Amino acid sequence: MSALAELYTIPHDHLAFRDTIRQIARERIAPRAAEIDEKAEYPHDLRRLLAEQDILALPFEPEHGGTGTGTLMLNMAVEEIAKACASTALILMIQELGTLPIKLFGTDEQQDRFLPRCASGEWSPAFALSEPEAGSDPGGMITRAVRDDGEWVITGTKNWITNLGVADFYVVFAVTDPQAGHSRGISAFVVEANRPGFSVGKLEHKLGIRGSPTGQPIFDGVRVPDENLIGEVNQGFKVAMATLDRSRLGVAAQALGIAQGATDYAAAYARERRQFGQPINAFQAIQFKLADMETQCAAARELLYQACAKVDREDREVGKYSAMAKLFCSDVAMKVTVEAVQVLGGYGYIKEYPVERMLRDAKITQIYEGTNEIQRLVIARTLR
Ligand code: COS
């Protein structure tokens, strides 16, 4: 492939859509962010807003009611929303994460059954892979699915599942061949939230992304038909890994949005805040911090967009680049938000200003959809 073909371009239409989303985020989402965080409330109103504006259609193809605009456009949208409110950005991210298994591995019937209602925003999904004893190592899960009377019967408890209690269906991973060995003999299923035996377990109290419910869905002998098996039986681990290879870009975009939001806020604050008779951005100590923050965001954005373009080109390096983008953007988010709090000083540490929330929201991006230690492992495997 030529060097030129490796570059990404952003079509004019996508830039226009990004500007619309930026305006919506600034005018409609940002004013709600502090309250969502304070009350730890899922913002149903903002989910409706995202649906009305066709933003929840971004992860989907036109034949399923989607915009068909690809991964780069989707993640530019995540970035813009996360600048204002990381919890609200997660609504869009999970719309992709919870449907990718169906999009990548589902039958035509499954795609027709689930994707259009997610593209319209009527339904929300959840992705249920982790368990209390299986976080970084999902191959060690104990949730089981056994055959009974021509159906699958799923029993187990998942952990740290986003959209718990909000989701209309859960993509659940369960061991179907216990003899197959670690990370093998696992299958993926769609479980609708209204099936008998499904219940909402413990909801977590979290440091950040407090407007997004996280917790334990419980599957107690939930029966699903064969039509709810995603992909081939015993091939579910690959469904999970291929999904995460793509969805991690959403985490990277969320992290970048948080970082850029914190940088923009700190820069604006430094223009107004006066000490020693002048705005604090007249001091080189503050100028250099802001310069480093802006530089790190710009570098993170280039890596993210390049990785998104690789997904859109179906490049074979997708897994490596999404891991690198997730690792780099989330580390940038942590560094930058710590500095933003420092620029605001005492005001940075109190809830009247948004940067302490941004710092708390940033931390999860180094942890979920694979810790950054797992990302390094995934990257290192490509270098052996
Ligand atoms: N795409 C497709 N298939 C993949 C894959 C990928 N990215 N990565 C692994 N596989 C396949 C392997 O090829 C292997 O297939 P075979 O059975 O045909 O040999 C199978 O999956 C098992 O792979 P492996 O032996 O590498 O599994 P491990 O248990 O060693 O996996 C990692 C290790 C770290 C990659 C995996 O456990 C992981 O990603 N952990 C993090 C999980 C995570 O992100 N959790 C967050 C929860 S979601 S919010």
CSV table of C-alpha atoms and ligand atoms in Angstrom, one decimal:
chain,number,residue,atom,x,y,z
A,1,MET,CA,0.0,0.0,0.0
A,2,SER,CA,1.4,3.4,-0.9
A,3,ALA,CA,2.2,5.9,1.9
A,4,LEU,CA,-0.6,8.2,0.6
A,5,ALA,CA,-3.2,5.5,1.0
A,6,GLU,CA,-2.2,5.2,4.6
A,7,LEU,CA,-3.4,8.7,5.4
A,8,TYR,CA,-6.9,9.5,6.6
A,9,THR,CA,-9.1,12.2,5.2
A,10,ILE,CA,-12.2,13.6,6.9
A,11,PRO,CA,-14.9,14.3,4.3
A,12,HIS,CA,-16.5,17.7,4.4
A,13,ASP,CA,-19.9,16.3,5.4
A,14,HIS,CA,-18.3,14.6,8.4
A,15,LEU,CA,-16.7,17.9,9.5
A,16,ALA,CA,-20.1,19.6,9.2
A,17,PHE,CA,-21.8,16.8,11.3
A,18,ARG,CA,-19.0,17.1,13.9
A,19,ASP,CA,-19.6,20.9,14.2
A,20,THR,CA,-23.3,20.2,14.7
A,21,ILE,CA,-22.5,17.7,17.5
A,22,ARG,CA,-20.0,20.1,19.0
A,23,GLN,CA,-22.7,22.7,19.2
A,24,ILE,CA,-25.2,20.3,20.7
A,25,ALA,CA,-22.6,19.1,23.3
A,26,ARG,CA,-21.8,22.7,24.2
A,27,GLU,CA,-25.4,24.0,24.4
A,28,ARG,CA,-27.5,21.0,25.5
A,29,ILE,CA,-25.1,18.4,27.1
A,30,ALA,CA,-22.5,20.5,29.0
A,31,PRO,CA,-25.1,22.3,31.1
A,32,ARG,CA,-26.4,18.9,32.4
A,33,ALA,CA,-23.0,17.3,33.1
A,34,ALA,CA,-22.5,18.4,36.8
A,35,GLU,CA,-26.0,17.4,37.8
A,36,ILE,CA,-25.8,14.0,36.1
A,37,ASP,CA,-22.5,13.4,38.0
A,38,GLU,CA,-23.8,14.7,41.3
A,39,LYS,CA,-27.0,12.7,41.3
A,40,ALA,CA,-25.5,9.7,39.5
A,41,GLU,CA,-28.5,9.7,37.2
A,42,TYR,CA,-28.7,8.1,33.8
A,43,PRO,CA,-29.6,11.0,31.4
A,44,HIS,CA,-32.7,9.6,29.6
A,45,ASP,CA,-33.3,13.1,28.2
A,46,LEU,CA,-29.9,13.2,26.6
A,47,ARG,CA,-30.2,9.7,25.2
A,48,ARG,CA,-33.4,10.9,23.5
A,49,LEU,CA,-31.6,14.0,22.2
A,50,LEU,CA,-28.8,11.8,20.8
A,51,ALA,CA,-31.4,9.6,19.1
A,52,GLU,CA,-33.3,12.6,17.7
A,53,GLN,CA,-30.1,14.0,16.2
A,54,ASP,CA,-29.2,10.7,14.5
A,55,ILE,CA,-26.1,10.5,16.7
A,56,LEU,CA,-27.1,7.0,17.9
A,57,ALA,CA,-27.3,5.9,14.3
A,58,LEU,CA,-23.6,6.5,13.8
A,59,PRO,CA,-22.4,2.9,14.6
A,60,PHE,CA,-24.7,1.4,11.9
A,61,GLU,CA,-25.0,0.8,8.2
A,62,PRO,CA,-27.7,2.4,6.1
A,63,GLU,CA,-29.5,-1.0,5.6
A,64,HIS,CA,-30.0,-1.1,9.4
A,65,GLY,CA,-31.1,2.6,9.7
A,66,GLY,CA,-27.6,3.9,10.4
A,67,THR,CA,-25.7,6.7,8.9
A,68,GLY,CA,-23.1,4.4,7.3
A,69,THR,CA,-20.4,7.0,8.0
A,70,GLY,CA,-17.8,4.7,9.5
A,71,THR,CA,-15.6,4.5,12.6
A,72,LEU,CA,-13.8,7.8,12.3
A,73,MET,CA,-17.0,9.8,12.2
A,74,LEU,CA,-18.4,7.8,15.1
A,75,ASN,CA,-15.4,8.5,17.3
A,76,MET,CA,-15.3,12.1,16.4
A,77,ALA,CA,-18.8,12.2,17.8
A,78,VAL,CA,-17.7,10.4,21.0
A,79,GLU,CA,-14.9,12.9,21.4
A,80,GLU,CA,-17.1,15.9,21.0
A,81,ILE,CA,-19.7,14.6,23.5
A,82,ALA,CA,-17.0,13.5,26.0
A,83,LYS,CA,-15.6,17.1,26.0
A,84,ALA,CA,-18.9,18.0,27.7
A,85,CYS,CA,-19.9,14.9,29.6
A,86,ALA,CA,-18.1,11.5,29.7
A,87,SER,CA,-21.2,9.7,31.0
A,88,THR,CA,-23.3,10.8,28.0
A,89,ALA,CA,-20.5,9.8,25.6
A,90,LEU,CA,-20.7,6.3,27.1
A,91,ILE,CA,-24.3,6.0,25.8
A,92,LEU,CA,-23.0,6.3,22.2
A,93,MET,CA,-20.0,4.1,23.0
A,94,ILE,CA,-22.1,1.2,24.3
A,95,GLN,CA,-24.5,1.5,21.4
A,96,GLU,CA,-21.5,0.4,19.4
A,97,LEU,CA,-19.9,-2.1,21.9
A,98,GLY,CA,-23.1,-4.0,22.6
A,99,THR,CA,-24.1,-4.3,18.9
A,100,LEU,CA,-20.7,-5.0,17.3
A,101,PRO,CA,-20.9,-8.8,18.1
A,102,ILE,CA,-24.2,-8.8,16.1
A,103,LYS,CA,-22.9,-6.6,13.4
A,104,LEU,CA,-19.7,-8.6,12.9
A,105,PHE,CA,-20.9,-12.2,13.6
A,106,GLY,CA,-24.7,-12.1,13.7
A,107,THR,CA,-27.1,-13.7,11.1
A,108,ASP,CA,-29.1,-11.5,8.7
A,109,GLU,CA,-32.1,-12.2,10.9
A,110,GLN,CA,-30.3,-11.1,14.1
A,111,GLN,CA,-29.1,-8.0,12.4
A,112,ASP,CA,-32.6,-7.1,11.2
A,113,ARG,CA,-34.0,-7.9,14.7
A,114,PHE,CA,-31.7,-5.8,16.8
A,115,LEU,CA,-29.7,-3.2,14.8
A,116,PRO,CA,-32.4,-0.9,13.4
A,117,ARG,CA,-34.0,-0.5,16.8
A,118,CYS,CA,-30.6,0.5,18.2
A,119,ALA,CA,-29.8,2.8,15.3
A,120,SER,CA,-33.1,4.7,16.0
A,121,GLY,CA,-32.2,4.8,19.8
A,122,GLU,CA,-35.3,2.9,20.8
A,123,TRP,CA,-33.2,0.1,22.2
A,124,SER,CA,-29.9,0.1,24.1
A,125,PRO,CA,-27.6,-2.9,24.4
A,126,ALA,CA,-25.1,-4.1,27.0
A,127,PHE,CA,-21.9,-6.2,26.6
A,128,ALA,CA,-21.6,-8.8,29.3
A,129,LEU,CA,-18.2,-10.4,29.3
A,130,SER,CA,-16.5,-9.7,32.7
A,131,GLU,CA,-17.2,-11.6,35.8
A,132,PRO,CA,-16.3,-11.1,39.5
A,133,GLU,CA,-13.4,-13.5,39.0
A,134,ALA,CA,-12.7,-12.9,35.3
A,135,GLY,CA,-11.7,-9.3,34.5
A,136,SER,CA,-8.5,-9.0,32.5
A,137,ASP,CA,-8.8,-12.8,32.0
A,138,PRO,CA,-12.2,-13.3,30.5
A,139,GLY,CA,-11.1,-16.7,29.2
A,140,GLY,CA,-11.4,-17.9,32.8
A,141,MET,CA,-15.2,-17.1,33.0
A,142,ILE,CA,-17.5,-19.5,34.8
A,143,THR,CA,-20.9,-18.5,33.4
A,144,ARG,CA,-22.3,-21.6,31.7
A,145,ALA,CA,-24.8,-22.3,28.9
A,146,VAL,CA,-26.1,-25.8,28.6
A,147,ARG,CA,-28.4,-27.5,26.0
A,148,ASP,CA,-31.8,-28.5,27.3
A,149,ASP,CA,-34.8,-29.4,25.2
A,150,GLY,CA,-33.5,-27.7,22.1
A,151,GLU,CA,-32.6,-24.4,23.9
A,152,TRP,CA,-29.7,-22.9,25.7
A,153,VAL,CA,-29.9,-22.4,29.5
A,154,ILE,CA,-27.6,-19.7,30.8
A,155,THR,CA,-26.5,-19.5,34.4
A,156,GLY,CA,-24.0,-17.0,35.9
A,157,THR,CA,-23.3,-13.5,37.2
A,158,LYS,CA,-21.5,-10.9,35.2
A,159,ASN,CA,-19.6,-7.9,36.6
A,160,TRP,CA,-18.9,-4.2,35.8
A,161,ILE,CA,-21.5,-4.2,33.1
A,162,THR,CA,-22.4,-0.8,31.6
A,163,ASN,CA,-26.1,0.0,31.0
A,164,LEU,CA,-27.2,-2.4,33.7
A,165,GLY,CA,-30.9,-2.0,34.2
A,166,VAL,CA,-31.1,0.3,31.2
A,167,ALA,CA,-30.3,-2.2,28.4
A,168,ASP,CA,-33.0,-3.9,26.4
A,169,PHE,CA,-30.7,-6.8,25.7
A,170,TYR,CA,-27.4,-8.2,26.8
A,171,VAL,CA,-24.7,-9.9,24.7
A,172,VAL,CA,-23.6,-12.6,27.1
A,173,PHE,CA,-20.6,-14.8,26.9
A,174,ALA,CA,-20.8,-18.3,28.5
A,175,VAL,CA,-18.9,-21.5,28.5
A,176,THR,CA,-20.5,-24.1,26.3
A,177,ASP,CA,-17.7,-26.7,26.2
A,178,PRO,CA,-16.0,-26.9,29.6
A,179,GLN,CA,-13.5,-29.4,28.3
A,180,ALA,CA,-12.2,-27.1,25.5
A,181,GLY,CA,-9.6,-25.3,27.7
A,182,HIS,CA,-8.9,-21.8,28.8
A,183,SER,CA,-10.4,-19.0,26.4
A,184,ARG,CA,-12.0,-21.7,24.3
A,185,GLY,CA,-15.4,-23.4,24.3
A,186,ILE,CA,-17.1,-20.1,24.9
A,187,SER,CA,-20.2,-18.9,23.0
A,188,ALA,CA,-21.9,-15.6,22.6
A,189,PHE,CA,-25.7,-15.1,23.1
A,190,VAL,CA,-28.2,-12.3,22.9
A,191,VAL,CA,-30.4,-12.3,26.1
A,192,GLU,CA,-33.4,-9.9,26.0
A,193,ALA,CA,-33.9,-8.2,29.4
A,194,ASN,CA,-37.5,-9.5,29.7
A,195,ARG,CA,-36.5,-13.2,29.7
A,196,PRO,CA,-37.5,-15.1,32.9
A,197,GLY,CA,-34.4,-15.7,35.1
A,198,PHE,CA,-32.7,-12.4,34.2
A,199,SER,CA,-32.4,-9.9,37.0
A,200,VAL,CA,-30.6,-6.7,37.8
A,201,GLY,CA,-28.1,-7.3,40.7
A,202,LYS,CA,-25.8,-5.0,42.6
A,203,LEU,CA,-25.3,-1.5,41.1
A,204,GLU,CA,-21.9,0.0,41.8
A,205,HIS,CA,-21.1,3.4,43.4
A,206,LYS,CA,-18.2,4.8,41.2
A,207,LEU,CA,-15.5,7.4,41.3
A,208,GLY,CA,-16.4,8.7,37.8
A,209,ILE,CA,-18.8,8.2,34.8
A,210,ARG,CA,-21.4,8.3,37.6
A,211,GLY,CA,-24.3,9.0,35.1
A,212,SER,CA,-23.9,5.5,33.6
A,213,PRO,CA,-25.2,2.5,35.6
A,214,THR,CA,-22.6,-0.2,36.1
A,215,GLY,CA,-23.1,-3.5,37.9
A,216,GLN,CA,-24.0,-7.2,38.0
A,217,PRO,CA,-26.6,-8.7,35.7
A,218,ILE,CA,-27.7,-12.1,37.0
A,219,PHE,CA,-28.7,-15.0,34.7
A,220,ASP,CA,-30.4,-17.7,36.6
A,221,GLY,CA,-31.4,-20.4,34.2
A,222,VAL,CA,-32.3,-18.0,31.4
A,223,ARG,CA,-33.5,-19.9,28.4
A,224,VAL,CA,-32.7,-18.7,24.9
A,225,PRO,CA,-33.4,-20.3,21.5
A,226,ASP,CA,-30.7,-21.1,18.9
A,227,GLU,CA,-31.7,-18.0,17.1
A,228,ASN,CA,-30.0,-16.0,19.9
A,229,LEU,CA,-26.6,-17.7,19.5
A,230,ILE,CA,-24.2,-15.2,17.9
A,231,GLY,CA,-21.7,-16.7,15.5
A,232,GLU,CA,-20.6,-20.3,15.8
A,233,VAL,CA,-21.0,-22.3,18.9
A,234,ASN,CA,-17.7,-22.4,21.0
A,235,GLN,CA,-16.3,-19.5,19.0
A,236,GLY,CA,-17.5,-16.7,21.3
A,237,PHE,CA,-14.1,-15.7,22.6
A,238,LYS,CA,-13.2,-14.6,19.1
A,239,VAL,CA,-16.4,-12.6,19.0
A,240,ALA,CA,-15.4,-10.8,22.2
A,241,MET,CA,-11.9,-10.1,21.1
A,242,ALA,CA,-12.8,-8.9,17.6
A,243,THR,CA,-15.4,-6.6,19.2
A,244,LEU,CA,-13.0,-5.2,21.7
A,245,ASP,CA,-10.4,-4.6,18.9
A,246,ARG,CA,-12.8,-2.1,17.4
A,247,SER,CA,-14.7,-0.8,20.5
A,248,ARG,CA,-11.5,0.3,22.3
A,249,LEU,CA,-11.4,3.2,19.9
A,250,GLY,CA,-14.5,4.5,21.6
A,251,VAL,CA,-12.6,4.5,24.9
A,252,ALA,CA,-9.7,6.3,23.2
A,253,ALA,CA,-12.1,8.9,21.8
A,254,GLN,CA,-13.8,9.4,25.2
A,255,ALA,CA,-10.4,9.8,26.8
A,256,LEU,CA,-9.3,12.3,24.2
A,257,GLY,CA,-12.6,14.3,24.6
A,258,ILE,CA,-12.1,14.5,28.3
A,259,ALA,CA,-8.5,15.6,27.9
A,260,GLN,CA,-9.4,18.3,25.3
A,261,GLY,CA,-12.4,19.4,27.4
A,262,ALA,CA,-10.1,19.9,30.4
A,263,THR,CA,-7.5,21.7,28.3
A,264,ASP,CA,-10.0,24.1,26.8
A,265,TYR,CA,-11.5,24.8,30.2
A,266,ALA,CA,-8.1,25.4,31.8
A,267,ALA,CA,-7.0,27.7,28.9
A,268,ALA,CA,-10.1,29.8,29.2
A,269,TYR,CA,-9.8,30.0,33.0
A,270,ALA,CA,-6.2,31.1,32.7
A,271,ARG,CA,-7.2,34.0,30.4
A,272,GLU,CA,-9.6,35.3,33.0
A,273,ARG,CA,-8.0,34.4,36.4
A,274,ARG,CA,-5.8,37.2,37.7
A,275,GLN,CA,-3.1,37.0,40.3
A,276,PHE,CA,-0.2,39.3,41.0
A,277,GLY,CA,-2.0,41.9,38.9
A,278,GLN,CA,-2.2,40.0,35.6
A,279,PRO,CA,-4.0,37.0,34.0
A,280,ILE,CA,-2.3,33.8,35.1
A,281,ASN,CA,-1.7,32.8,31.4
A,282,ALA,CA,0.9,35.6,31.4
A,283,PHE,CA,3.1,33.4,33.5
A,284,GLN,CA,5.3,30.9,31.7
A,285,ALA,CA,4.6,28.3,34.4
A,286,ILE,CA,1.0,28.2,33.2
A,287,GLN,CA,1.7,28.7,29.5
A,288,PHE,CA,4.0,25.7,29.4
A,289,LYS,CA,1.5,23.5,31.2
A,290,LEU,CA,-1.2,24.5,28.6
A,291,ALA,CA,1.2,24.0,25.7
A,292,ASP,CA,2.0,20.5,26.9
A,293,MET,CA,-1.7,19.7,27.4
A,294,GLU,CA,-2.6,20.9,23.9
A,295,THR,CA,0.3,19.0,22.4
A,296,GLN,CA,-0.6,15.8,24.1
A,297,CYS,CA,-4.2,16.1,22.9
A,298,ALA,CA,-3.1,16.7,19.3
A,299,ALA,CA,-0.7,13.7,19.3
A,300,ALA,CA,-3.4,11.5,20.8
A,301,ARG,CA,-5.9,12.6,18.2
A,302,GLU,CA,-3.6,11.8,15.3
A,303,LEU,CA,-3.1,8.2,16.6
A,304,LEU,CA,-6.8,7.8,17.3
A,305,TYR,CA,-7.9,9.0,13.8
A,306,GLN,CA,-5.2,6.9,12.2
A,307,ALA,CA,-6.5,3.8,14.1
A,308,CYS,CA,-10.1,4.6,13.2
A,309,ALA,CA,-9.1,4.9,9.5
A,310,LYS,CA,-7.5,1.4,9.8
A,311,VAL,CA,-10.8,0.0,11.0
A,312,ASP,CA,-12.6,1.7,8.1
A,313,ARG,CA,-10.1,0.2,5.7
A,314,GLU,CA,-10.3,-3.2,7.4
A,315,ASP,CA,-6.6,-3.1,7.8
A,316,ARG,CA,-5.0,-6.2,9.5
A,317,GLU,CA,-3.3,-4.0,12.1
A,318,VAL,CA,-6.6,-2.9,13.7
A,319,GLY,CA,-6.1,-4.8,17.0
A,320,LYS,CA,-2.6,-3.3,17.5
A,321,TYR,CA,-3.6,0.3,16.6
A,322,SER,CA,-6.8,0.3,18.7
A,323,ALA,CA,-4.8,-1.0,21.6
A,324,MET,CA,-2.1,1.8,21.0
A,325,ALA,CA,-4.8,4.5,20.7
A,326,LYS,CA,-6.6,3.4,23.8
A,327,LEU,CA,-3.4,3.2,25.8
A,328,PHE,CA,-2.1,6.5,24.6
A,329,CYS,CA,-5.3,8.5,24.8
A,330,SER,CA,-6.2,7.3,28.2
A,331,ASP,CA,-2.8,8.0,29.6
A,332,VAL,CA,-3.0,11.5,28.1
A,333,ALA,CA,-6.4,12.0,29.7
A,334,MET,CA,-5.0,11.3,33.1
A,335,LYS,CA,-2.0,13.5,32.7
A,336,VAL,CA,-3.9,16.4,31.2
A,337,THR,CA,-6.8,16.4,33.7
A,338,VAL,CA,-4.3,16.3,36.7
A,339,GLU,CA,-2.7,19.4,35.1
A,340,ALA,CA,-6.0,21.1,34.5
A,341,VAL,CA,-6.9,20.8,38.2
A,342,GLN,CA,-3.5,22.3,38.9
A,343,VAL,CA,-4.1,25.3,36.6
A,344,LEU,CA,-7.3,26.0,38.4
A,345,GLY,CA,-5.6,25.6,41.8
A,346,GLY,CA,-8.1,25.6,44.7
A,347,TYR,CA,-11.0,26.1,42.2
A,348,GLY,CA,-9.9,23.0,40.4
A,349,TYR,CA,-10.5,20.9,43.5
A,350,ILE,CA,-14.1,21.8,44.1
A,351,LYS,CA,-17.3,20.7,42.4
A,352,GLU,CA,-18.3,24.2,41.2
A,353,TYR,CA,-15.8,23.8,38.4
A,354,PRO,CA,-15.8,20.8,35.9
A,355,VAL,CA,-12.2,19.8,36.0
A,356,GLU,CA,-12.3,17.6,39.1
A,357,ARG,CA,-15.1,15.6,37.4
A,358,MET,CA,-13.0,15.3,34.3
A,359,LEU,CA,-10.1,14.0,36.4
A,360,ARG,CA,-12.4,11.4,38.0
A,361,ASP,CA,-14.0,10.4,34.7
A,362,ALA,CA,-10.6,10.1,33.0
A,363,LYS,CA,-9.4,7.3,35.4
A,364,ILE,CA,-11.8,4.6,34.0
A,365,THR,CA,-10.4,5.0,30.5
A,366,GLN,CA,-7.1,3.4,31.7
A,367,ILE,CA,-9.1,0.5,33.1
A,368,TYR,CA,-12.2,-0.5,31.1
A,369,GLU,CA,-12.4,-2.5,27.9
A,370,GLY,CA,-9.0,-3.9,28.9
A,371,THR,CA,-6.6,-2.3,31.3
A,372,ASN,CA,-3.7,-0.4,29.9
A,373,GLU,CA,-1.5,-3.3,31.0
A,374,ILE,CA,-3.6,-5.6,28.8
A,375,GLN,CA,-3.2,-3.1,25.9
A,376,ARG,CA,0.6,-3.3,26.3
A,377,LEU,CA,0.3,-7.1,26.2
A,378,VAL,CA,-1.8,-7.0,23.0
A,379,ILE,CA,0.7,-4.5,21.4
A,380,ALA,CA,3.7,-6.5,22.5
A,381,ARG,CA,2.3,-9.7,21.0
A,382,THR,CA,2.5,-8.1,17.6
A,383,LEU,CA,6.2,-7.4,18.1
A,384,ARG,CA,7.3,-10.9,18.8
B,1,COS,N1,-9.3,-11.4,17.4
B,1,COS,C1,-9.8,-12.6,17.1
B,1,COS,N2,-9.4,-13.8,17.7
B,1,COS,C2,-8.6,-13.6,18.8
B,1,COS,C3,-8.0,-12.3,19.1
B,1,COS,C4,-8.5,-11.2,18.4
B,1,COS,N3,-8.0,-10.0,18.7
B,1,COS,N4,-7.2,-12.5,20.2
B,1,COS,C5,-7.2,-13.8,20.5
B,1,COS,N5,-8.0,-14.5,19.6
B,1,COS,C6,-8.2,-15.9,19.5
B,1,COS,C7,-6.9,-16.6,19.4
B,1,COS,O1,-6.5,-16.7,18.1
B,1,COS,C8,-7.3,-18.0,20.0
B,1,COS,O2,-7.9,-18.8,19.0
B,1,COS,P1,-7.8,-20.4,18.8
B,1,COS,O3,-8.6,-21.0,19.9
B,1,COS,O4,-8.3,-20.6,17.4
B,1,COS,O5,-6.3,-20.7,19.0
B,1,COS,C9,-8.3,-17.7,21.1
B,1,COS,O6,-8.8,-16.4,20.7
B,1,COS,C10,-7.7,-17.6,22.4
B,1,COS,O7,-6.6,-16.6,22.3
B,1,COS,P2,-5.5,-16.5,23.4
B,1,COS,O8,-4.9,-17.8,23.8
B,1,COS,O9,-4.6,-15.4,23.0
B,1,COS,O10,-6.3,-16.0,24.7
B,1,COS,P3,-5.8,-15.3,26.0
B,1,COS,O11,-6.7,-15.8,27.1
B,1,COS,O12,-4.4,-15.5,26.2
B,1,COS,O13,-6.2,-13.8,25.7
B,1,COS,C11,-6.0,-11.4,26.1
B,1,COS,C12,-5.4,-12.9,26.2
B,1,COS,C13,-5.2,-10.6,27.0
B,1,COS,C14,-5.8,-10.9,24.7
B,1,COS,C15,-7.4,-11.4,26.5
B,1,COS,O14,-7.7,-12.1,27.7
B,1,COS,C16,-8.0,-10.0,26.7
B,1,COS,O15,-8.2,-9.3,25.7
B,1,COS,N6,-8.2,-9.6,27.9
B,1,COS,C17,-8.8,-8.3,28.3
B,1,COS,C18,-10.2,-8.4,28.3
B,1,COS,C19,-10.9,-7.1,28.4
B,1,COS,O16,-10.7,-6.2,27.6
B,1,COS,N7,-11.8,-7.0,29.3
B,1,COS,C20,-12.6,-5.8,29.5
B,1,COS,C21,-14.0,-6.3,29.5
B,1,COS,S1,-15.1,-5.6,28.4
B,1,COS,S2,-15.5,-3.9,29.2
